[in-house]
PDB file of C-alpha atoms and ligand atoms in Angstrom:
ATOM      1  CA  MET A 180      91.021  59.709  85.897  1.00 77.00           C
ATOM      2  CA  ARG A 181      89.049  63.104  86.057  1.00 78.00           C
ATOM      3  CA  GLU A 182      90.795  66.471  85.613  1.00 74.00           C
ATOM      4  CA  ILE A 183      89.294  68.995  87.655  1.00 70.00           C
ATOM      5  CA  THR A 184      90.612  72.665  86.778  1.00 72.00           C
ATOM      6  CA  VAL A 185      90.438  75.260  89.527  1.00 68.00           C
ATOM      7  CA  THR A 186      90.702  79.150  89.162  1.00 75.00           C
ATOM      8  CA  ILE A 187      92.653  80.954  91.804  1.00 76.00           C
ATOM      9  CA  ARG A 188      91.786  84.521  91.570  1.00 80.00           C
ATOM     10  CA  LEU A 189      94.740  86.586  93.428  1.00 79.00           C
ATOM     11  CA  THR A 190      94.797  90.658  93.807  1.00 80.00           C
ATOM     12  CA  ASP A 191      98.261  92.293  92.867  1.00 77.00           C
ATOM     13  CA  HIS A 192      98.533  92.621  96.829  1.00 76.00           C
ATOM     14  CA  GLU A 193      98.263  88.639  97.402  1.00 79.00           C
ATOM     15  CA  VAL A 194     100.949  88.172  94.497  1.00 79.00           C
ATOM     16  CA  ALA A 195     103.323  90.947  96.202  1.00 76.00           C
ATOM     17  CA  ARG A 196     102.694  89.406  99.469  1.00 78.00           C
ATOM     18  CA  ILE A 197     103.399  85.843  98.412  1.00 78.00           C
ATOM     19  CA  ALA A 198     106.532  87.092  96.961  1.00 78.00           C
ATOM     20  CA  GLN A 199     107.614  88.602  99.752  1.00 75.00           C
ATOM     21  CA  ASN A 200     106.658  85.719 102.046  1.00 72.00           C
ATOM     22  CA  ASP A 201     108.749  83.171  99.701  1.00 70.00           C
ATOM     23  CA  GLY A 202     111.642  85.187 100.441  1.00 62.00           C
ATOM     24  CA  LEU A 203     112.292  86.365  96.365  1.00 59.00           C
ATOM     25  CA  GLY A 204     112.691  89.926  98.141  1.00 57.00           C
ATOM     26  CA  ARG A 205     111.478  91.588  94.887  1.00 59.00           C
ATOM     27  CA  GLY A 206     107.682  92.106  95.797  1.00 59.00           C
ATOM     28  CA  GLU A 207     106.741  90.558  92.687  1.00 68.00           C
ATOM     29  CA  ILE A 208     106.116  87.284  90.755  1.00 75.00           C
ATOM     30  CA  THR A 209     105.603  86.887  87.035  1.00 79.00           C
ATOM     31  CA  ASP A 210     102.829  85.211  85.509  1.00 80.00           C
ATOM     32  CA  ARG A 211     105.048  82.304  84.269  1.00 83.00           C
ATOM     33  CA  GLU A 212     106.070  81.483  87.569  1.00 81.00           C
ATOM     34  CA  LEU A 213     102.849  81.351  89.407  1.00 80.00           C
ATOM     35  CA  ALA A 214     101.500  79.249  86.421  1.00 81.00           C
ATOM     36  CA  ALA A 215     104.768  77.163  86.687  1.00 83.00           C
ATOM     37  CA  TRP A 216     104.019  76.629  90.655  1.00 81.00           C
ATOM     38  CA  GLY A 217     100.623  75.022  89.561  1.00 82.00           C
ATOM     39  CA  GLN A 218      97.362  75.313  92.000  1.00 80.00           C
ATOM     40  CA  THR A 219      98.621  73.251  95.148  1.00 83.00           C
ATOM     41  CA  GLN A 220     101.728  74.995  95.688  1.00 83.00           C
ATOM     42  CA  LEU A 221      99.829  78.210  94.929  1.00 82.00           C
ATOM     43  CA  GLN A 222      96.852  77.580  97.425  1.00 84.00           C
ATOM     44  CA  ALA A 223      99.557  76.631  99.923  1.00 85.00           C
ATOM     45  CA  ARG A 224     101.553  79.661  99.688  1.00 82.00           C
ATOM     46  CA  ILE A 225      98.196  81.734 100.085  1.00 81.00           C
ATOM     47  CA  ASP A 226      97.019  79.773 103.176  1.00 83.00           C
ATOM     48  CA  ASN A 227     100.731  80.544 104.744  1.00 81.00           C
ATOM     49  CA  LEU A 228     100.493  84.328 104.248  1.00 78.00           C
ATOM     50  CA  PRO A 229     100.816  86.166 107.355  1.00 74.00           C
ATOM     51  CA  GLU A 230      97.985  88.646 108.573  1.00 73.00           C
ATOM     52  CA  PRO A 231      98.422  91.941 106.978  1.00 66.00           C
ATOM     53  CA  GLU A 232     100.225  94.569 109.227  1.00 66.00           C
ATOM     54  CA  PRO A 233      97.934  96.976 111.075  1.00 61.00           C
ATOM     55  CA  ASP A 234      98.380 100.392 109.447  1.00 58.00           C
ATOM     56  CA  GLU A 235     100.186 102.299 111.829  1.00 59.00           C
ATOM     57  CA  ASP A 236      99.653 105.385 110.016  1.00 66.00           C
ATOM     58  CA  ASP A 237      96.079 105.349 110.454  1.00 68.00           C
ATOM     59  CA  PRO A 238      95.284 107.294 113.599  1.00 71.00           C
ATOM     60  CA  ASP A 239      91.818 105.931 113.496  1.00 78.00           C
ATOM     61  CA  ALA A 240      93.318 102.275 113.625  1.00 83.00           C
ATOM     62  CA  CYS A 241      92.872 100.545 117.117  1.00 84.00           C
ATOM     63  CA  ARG A 242      96.100  99.759 118.521  1.00 83.00           C
ATOM     64  CA  GLU A 243      95.272  96.248 119.441  1.00 83.00           C
ATOM     65  CA  CYS A 244      93.758  94.764 116.236  1.00 84.00           C
ATOM     66  CA  GLY A 245      94.115  97.304 113.343  1.00 81.00           C
ATOM     67  CA  GLY A 246      90.459  98.083 113.235  1.00 82.00           C
ATOM     68  CA  PRO A 247      88.444 100.866 112.761  1.00 82.00           C
ATOM     69  CA  THR A 248      88.020 102.855 116.263  1.00 83.00           C
ATOM     70  CA  ASP A 249      85.517 105.405 114.766  1.00 78.00           C
ATOM     71  CA  ASP A 250      82.308 103.471 115.750  1.00 69.00           C
ATOM     72  CA  GLY A 251      82.028 105.685 118.999  1.00 76.00           C
ATOM     73  CA  GLU A 252      82.583 102.737 121.631  1.00 79.00           C
ATOM     74  CA  GLY A 253      86.699 102.936 121.585  1.00 82.00           C
ATOM     75  CA  TYR A 254      88.661 103.884 124.371  1.00 82.00           C
ATOM     76  CA  ASP A 255      92.007 104.797 124.534  1.00 83.00           C
ATOM     77  CA  GLY A 256      93.238 104.171 120.817  1.00 85.00           C
ATOM     78  CA  ARG A 257      91.218 100.718 121.039  1.00 88.00           C
ATOM     79  CA  CYS A 258      88.350  99.864 119.184  1.00 88.00           C
ATOM     80  CA  GLY A 259      84.927  98.630 121.090  1.00 88.00           C
ATOM     81  CA  ASN A 260      85.962  95.098 121.109  1.00 87.00           C
ATOM     82  CA  CYS A 261      89.700  95.376 122.179  1.00 88.00           C
ATOM     83  CA  ALA A 262      88.636  98.229 124.674  1.00 89.00           C
ATOM     84  CA  ASP A 263      85.936  95.886 126.288  1.00 89.00           C
ATOM     85  CA  GLN A 264      88.686  92.951 126.396  1.00 87.00           C
ATOM     86  CA  TYR A 265      91.296  95.417 127.885  1.00 86.00           C
ATOM     87  CA  ALA A 266      88.691  96.635 130.358  1.00 86.00           C
ATOM     88  CA  ASP A 267      88.103  92.697 131.264  1.00 85.00           C
ATOM     89  CA  SER A 268      91.589  91.849 131.736  1.00 80.00           C
ATOM     90  CA  PHE A 269      92.046  94.847 133.869  1.00 72.00           C
ATOM     91  CA  GLU A 270      89.032  94.124 136.247  1.00 73.00           C
ATOM     92  CA  ALA A 271      90.028  90.160 136.386  1.00 68.00           C
ATOM     93  CA  THR A 272      93.816  91.127 136.952  1.00 65.00           C
ATOM     94  CA  GLY A 273      93.188  94.389 139.394  1.00 59.00           C
ATOM     95  CA  ASN A 274      96.115  95.857 138.175  1.00 59.00           C
TER      96      ASN A 274
HETATM   97 ZN1   ZN B   6      90.557  96.198 118.091  1.00 68.33          ZN
END
């Protein structure tokens, strides 16, 4: 039998999101709890984390994907990519 140790590095932000995602409702998990979960459970929780919410306070954030719109390609609050997709769908539906 082989024993393999894998180190998972978590940012404080990830730890907070894991806590919120698990419905613990306190925004933080102790190191002792993280260790008790073990790496398999911990990795599963990381894999199940939702995508971060777009920052709605950022006026430069794309309204579709939350990405930057300051590359000069954007249009109507969308980044270049989303503006192109929007234009394509606009043309396709004729609306
Ligand atoms: Zn976008």
